Amino acid sequence: MKTDKKQNQYRVNEQIRVREVRIVGESGSTVMPTKEALDLARQQGVDLVEISPNANPPVCRLIDYSKFLYQQKKRAKEMKAKQVKVEVKEIRFGPQTDEHDYQFKLKHAKEFLEEGNKVRAYVFFRGRSILFKEQGEVLLLRFANDLEEVGKVESMPSLEGKKMFIYLAPKKAGVAKKSQQARDREASEAELKETQKQQVADVDTETPANGGLFANAKISADALKKLTEAED
């Protein structure tokens, strides 16, 4: 039977044999004898779980142990999901790769690096093509130069058997690839903002050159002032 390592990671209830513990909760923390903490746990119908054994005194929580394990597993799963998984993607060339094939593979390598993956590109020399190893080296150096905006060279071209390798790492941390639904939503939002801007621009175009209602009100006030002064 497979043992749950997480379950054996914490001491619970009578397994806690220190003299006193620090109980932490939503209302703060309290230091008390371990016996009192165990009695309190029984009264509340929960467990006394040691979460920080190296503290002085050890830190414990009053919580249902199965619920506590569930929370720990959930938190670990969320943290793992947030981590960017780095993979090594391979790109293969021949010593005499044509321009169309080169550009196609260059595009894919750029996408790999932008997603946060590493790229291992190599030229495979078949038979007598090993005589063109200098040509393969030039190809790999051009490849690295064309990707300098998104990738950095980890190791220069090196020949290993019949393959010459070069390794590239992403310059920026990878980002999760957006789903088509997310891209469509962003496009719709951008289109809506552009429409709103255009509507504002149309309103501004229809506004009189003298500044619209505000300017007209100012002109009327000036005219009224002059008329008052004339009467005086």
Tab-separated table of C-alpha atoms in Angstrom:
chain	number	residue	atom	x	y	z
A	1	MET	CA	0.000	0.000	0.000
A	2	LYS	CA	1.348	3.401	-1.009
A	3	THR	CA	2.152	5.615	1.984
A	4	ASP	CA	1.123	9.285	1.891
A	5	LYS	CA	4.351	11.180	2.607
A	6	LYS	CA	2.397	14.335	3.366
A	7	GLN	CA	0.409	12.512	6.032
A	8	ASN	CA	3.583	11.408	7.842
A	9	GLN	CA	5.128	14.858	7.610
A	10	TYR	CA	3.304	16.330	10.625
A	11	ARG	CA	2.950	15.256	14.248
A	12	VAL	CA	-0.619	15.165	15.479
A	13	ASN	CA	-2.237	15.090	18.931
A	14	GLU	CA	-0.385	12.688	21.287
A	15	GLN	CA	2.569	12.518	18.873
A	16	ILE	CA	3.437	16.050	20.024
A	17	ARG	CA	5.514	15.489	23.169
A	18	VAL	CA	7.006	18.893	23.943
A	19	ARG	CA	6.125	20.746	27.147
A	20	GLU	CA	4.353	23.700	25.501
A	21	VAL	CA	3.237	24.852	22.080
A	22	ARG	CA	2.201	28.049	20.340
A	23	ILE	CA	-1.348	27.885	19.018
A	24	VAL	CA	-1.992	30.100	15.972
A	25	GLY	CA	-5.369	30.999	14.589
A	26	GLU	CA	-7.409	33.813	13.088
A	27	SER	CA	-7.403	35.714	16.413
A	28	GLY	CA	-3.605	35.546	16.817
A	29	SER	CA	-1.285	33.211	18.709
A	30	THR	CA	-1.105	31.907	22.283
A	31	VAL	CA	1.556	29.878	24.109
A	32	MET	CA	0.152	27.170	26.367
A	33	PRO	CA	1.076	23.776	27.833
A	34	THR	CA	0.668	20.967	25.321
A	35	LYS	CA	-1.773	19.153	27.633
A	36	GLU	CA	-4.082	22.191	27.660
A	37	ALA	CA	-3.822	22.477	23.872
A	38	LEU	CA	-4.838	18.815	23.528
A	39	ASP	CA	-7.811	19.338	25.859
A	40	LEU	CA	-8.840	22.396	23.823
A	41	ALA	CA	-8.648	20.402	20.594
A	42	ARG	CA	-10.870	17.668	22.069
A	43	GLN	CA	-13.400	20.247	23.228
A	44	GLN	CA	-13.611	21.725	19.737
A	45	GLY	CA	-13.725	18.310	18.067
A	46	VAL	CA	-10.556	18.936	16.038
A	47	ASP	CA	-6.895	17.868	16.067
A	48	LEU	CA	-3.751	19.502	17.396
A	49	VAL	CA	-1.448	19.667	14.347
A	50	GLU	CA	2.215	20.675	14.618
A	51	ILE	CA	3.014	22.844	11.573
A	52	SER	CA	6.395	24.287	12.585
A	53	PRO	CA	8.369	21.858	14.787
A	54	ASN	CA	11.611	23.877	14.732
A	55	ALA	CA	10.074	27.005	16.244
A	56	ASN	CA	10.503	27.720	19.946
A	57	PRO	CA	7.998	26.668	21.131
A	58	PRO	CA	6.700	24.556	18.202
A	59	VAL	CA	3.778	26.132	16.324
A	60	CYS	CA	0.504	24.203	16.142
A	61	ARG	CA	-2.986	24.666	14.761
A	62	LEU	CA	-6.354	23.466	16.008
A	63	ILE	CA	-7.863	21.986	12.870
A	64	ASP	CA	-9.343	18.803	11.472
A	65	TYR	CA	-6.290	16.877	10.278
A	66	SER	CA	-7.879	15.565	7.091
A	67	LYS	CA	-8.995	19.102	6.212
A	68	PHE	CA	-5.494	20.377	6.936
A	69	LEU	CA	-3.944	17.788	4.576
A	70	TYR	CA	-6.459	18.711	1.879
A	71	GLN	CA	-5.544	22.398	2.187
A	72	GLN	CA	-1.833	21.563	1.949
A	73	LYS	CA	-2.310	19.452	-1.172
A	74	LYS	CA	-4.493	22.130	-2.776
A	75	ARG	CA	-1.897	24.828	-2.055
A	76	ALA	CA	0.909	22.691	-3.474
A	77	LYS	CA	-1.136	22.020	-6.611
A	78	GLU	CA	-1.813	25.732	-7.118
A	79	MET	CA	1.875	26.581	-6.715
A	80	LYS	CA	2.836	23.900	-9.220
A	81	ALA	CA	0.305	25.239	-11.710
A	82	LYS	CA	1.824	28.736	-11.439
A	83	GLN	CA	5.314	27.492	-12.207
A	84	VAL	CA	6.479	27.787	-15.792
A	85	LYS	CA	7.420	24.369	-17.074
A	86	VAL	CA	10.623	24.633	-19.095
A	87	GLU	CA	11.048	22.086	-21.860
A	88	VAL	CA	13.902	21.558	-24.302
A	89	LYS	CA	12.647	21.696	-27.888
A	90	GLU	CA	14.745	20.253	-30.685
A	91	ILE	CA	15.266	21.792	-34.104
A	92	ARG	CA	17.032	19.678	-36.709
A	93	PHE	CA	18.882	20.947	-39.765
A	94	GLY	CA	20.812	19.373	-42.593
A	95	PRO	CA	24.152	20.878	-43.652
A	96	GLN	CA	22.508	22.175	-46.835
A	97	THR	CA	19.105	23.282	-45.510
A	98	ASP	CA	17.295	25.497	-48.048
A	99	GLU	CA	16.065	28.988	-47.143
A	100	HIS	CA	12.362	28.092	-46.968
A	101	ASP	CA	12.988	25.221	-44.537
A	102	TYR	CA	15.331	27.434	-42.500
A	103	GLN	CA	12.733	30.196	-42.106
A	104	PHE	CA	10.058	27.652	-41.173
A	105	LYS	CA	12.220	26.194	-38.383
A	106	LEU	CA	13.351	29.650	-37.288
A	107	LYS	CA	9.708	30.639	-36.768
A	108	HIS	CA	9.041	27.586	-34.588
A	109	ALA	CA	12.197	28.155	-32.554
A	110	LYS	CA	11.125	31.741	-31.892
A	111	GLU	CA	7.733	30.536	-30.644
A	112	PHE	CA	9.406	27.986	-28.360
A	113	LEU	CA	11.662	30.636	-26.800
A	114	GLU	CA	8.813	33.131	-26.366
A	115	GLU	CA	6.880	30.456	-24.455
A	116	GLY	CA	9.843	30.055	-22.086
A	117	ASN	CA	11.264	26.822	-23.477
A	118	LYS	CA	14.893	26.111	-24.304
A	119	VAL	CA	15.945	25.203	-27.829
A	120	ARG	CA	18.538	22.643	-28.830
A	121	ALA	CA	19.295	23.031	-32.517
A	122	TYR	CA	21.603	20.691	-34.361
A	123	VAL	CA	22.911	19.883	-37.796
A	124	PHE	CA	22.949	16.195	-38.651
A	125	PHE	CA	25.767	15.096	-40.938
A	126	ARG	CA	24.914	11.996	-42.930
A	127	GLY	CA	27.767	10.026	-44.475
A	128	ARG	CA	30.271	12.181	-46.364
A	129	SER	CA	28.358	15.374	-45.469
A	130	ILE	CA	30.606	15.549	-42.369
A	131	LEU	CA	33.030	17.276	-44.724
A	132	PHE	CA	30.692	20.292	-44.595
A	133	LYS	CA	30.911	20.743	-40.823
A	134	GLU	CA	32.095	24.363	-41.244
A	135	GLN	CA	28.954	25.022	-43.256
A	136	GLY	CA	26.881	23.538	-40.435
A	137	GLU	CA	28.615	25.752	-37.886
A	138	VAL	CA	27.864	28.859	-39.959
A	139	LEU	CA	24.225	27.775	-40.166
A	140	LEU	CA	23.903	27.398	-36.398
A	141	LEU	CA	25.603	30.745	-35.730
A	142	ARG	CA	23.218	32.439	-38.166
A	143	PHE	CA	20.335	30.698	-36.403
A	144	ALA	CA	21.470	32.047	-33.015
A	145	ASN	CA	21.971	35.544	-34.446
A	146	ASP	CA	18.457	35.581	-35.956
A	147	LEU	CA	17.020	34.688	-32.532
A	148	GLU	CA	19.073	37.120	-30.432
A	149	GLU	CA	15.994	39.213	-29.536
A	150	VAL	CA	14.264	36.294	-27.808
A	151	GLY	CA	17.063	33.866	-26.991
A	152	LYS	CA	20.578	33.794	-25.619
A	153	VAL	CA	23.293	31.277	-26.488
A	154	GLU	CA	24.096	28.873	-23.655
A	155	SER	CA	26.833	27.053	-25.534
A	156	MET	CA	28.528	27.631	-28.875
A	157	PRO	CA	28.285	25.047	-31.685
A	158	SER	CA	30.044	21.804	-30.769
A	159	LEU	CA	30.383	18.573	-32.703
A	160	GLU	CA	29.215	15.400	-30.964
A	161	GLY	CA	29.540	12.400	-33.241
A	162	LYS	CA	27.584	13.153	-36.400
A	163	LYS	CA	25.673	16.050	-34.844
A	164	MET	CA	26.697	19.637	-34.203
A	165	PHE	CA	24.672	21.245	-31.394
A	166	ILE	CA	23.929	24.743	-30.196
A	167	TYR	CA	21.812	25.506	-27.104
A	168	LEU	CA	19.596	28.561	-26.672
A	169	ALA	CA	17.707	29.734	-23.585
A	170	PRO	CA	14.821	32.241	-23.460
A	171	LYS	CA	15.720	35.806	-22.522
A	172	LYS	CA	12.408	36.330	-20.742
A	173	ALA	CA	10.343	34.076	-18.505
A	174	GLY	CA	7.774	32.064	-20.425
A	175	VAL	CA	4.127	32.964	-20.459
A	176	ALA	CA	1.224	30.605	-20.765
A	177	LYS	CA	-0.085	30.378	-24.300
A	178	LYS	CA	-3.478	32.091	-24.561
A	179	SER	CA	-6.460	30.116	-25.676
A	180	GLN	CA	-8.369	31.057	-28.815
A	181	GLN	CA	-11.283	32.139	-26.620
A	182	ALA	CA	-9.044	34.546	-24.685
A	183	ARG	CA	-7.611	35.980	-27.906
A	184	ASP	CA	-11.103	36.470	-29.356
A	185	ARG	CA	-12.214	38.234	-26.154
A	186	GLU	CA	-9.232	40.579	-26.226
A	187	ALA	CA	-9.858	41.349	-29.899
A	188	SER	CA	-13.514	42.183	-29.131
A	189	GLU	CA	-12.501	44.452	-26.245
A	190	ALA	CA	-9.968	46.243	-28.436
A	191	GLU	CA	-12.586	46.705	-31.164
A	192	LEU	CA	-15.060	48.110	-28.624
A	193	LYS	CA	-12.471	50.610	-27.319
A	194	GLU	CA	-11.676	51.694	-30.876
A	195	THR	CA	-15.379	52.214	-31.587
A	196	GLN	CA	-15.751	54.329	-28.431
A	197	LYS	CA	-12.730	56.434	-29.429
A	198	GLN	CA	-14.223	56.974	-32.871
A	199	GLN	CA	-17.540	58.056	-31.341
A	200	VAL	CA	-15.728	60.612	-29.182
A	201	ALA	CA	-13.812	61.827	-32.219
A	202	ASP	CA	-17.084	62.228	-34.162
A	203	VAL	CA	-18.552	64.290	-31.339
A	204	ASP	CA	-15.462	66.508	-31.291
A	205	THR	CA	-15.761	66.981	-35.061
A	206	GLU	CA	-19.355	68.144	-34.730
A	207	THR	CA	-18.399	70.652	-32.007
A	208	PRO	CA	-18.188	74.251	-33.332
A	209	ALA	CA	-14.698	75.569	-33.994
A	210	ASN	CA	-15.194	78.325	-31.418
A	211	GLY	CA	-15.171	75.748	-28.630
A	212	GLY	CA	-18.804	74.592	-28.426
A	213	LEU	CA	-21.303	75.377	-25.671
A	214	PHE	CA	-18.698	76.416	-23.135
A	215	ALA	CA	-17.149	78.928	-25.498
A	216	ASN	CA	-20.595	80.263	-26.532
A	217	ALA	CA	-21.495	80.750	-22.875
A	218	LYS	CA	-18.278	82.701	-22.345
A	219	ILE	CA	-19.001	84.901	-25.376
A	220	SER	CA	-22.553	85.583	-24.129
A	221	ALA	CA	-21.208	86.562	-20.710
A	222	ASP	CA	-18.726	88.991	-22.296
A	223	ALA	CA	-21.460	90.511	-24.429
A	224	LEU	CA	-23.707	90.963	-21.386
A	225	LYS	CA	-20.876	92.655	-19.511
A	226	LYS	CA	-20.268	95.113	-22.358
A	227	LEU	CA	-23.980	95.888	-22.598
A	228	THR	CA	-24.107	96.597	-18.821
A	229	GLU	CA	-21.097	98.904	-19.066
A	230	ALA	CA	-22.732	100.772	-21.993
A	231	GLU	CA	-25.908	101.343	-20.007
A	232	ASP	CA	-23.889	102.708	-17.100
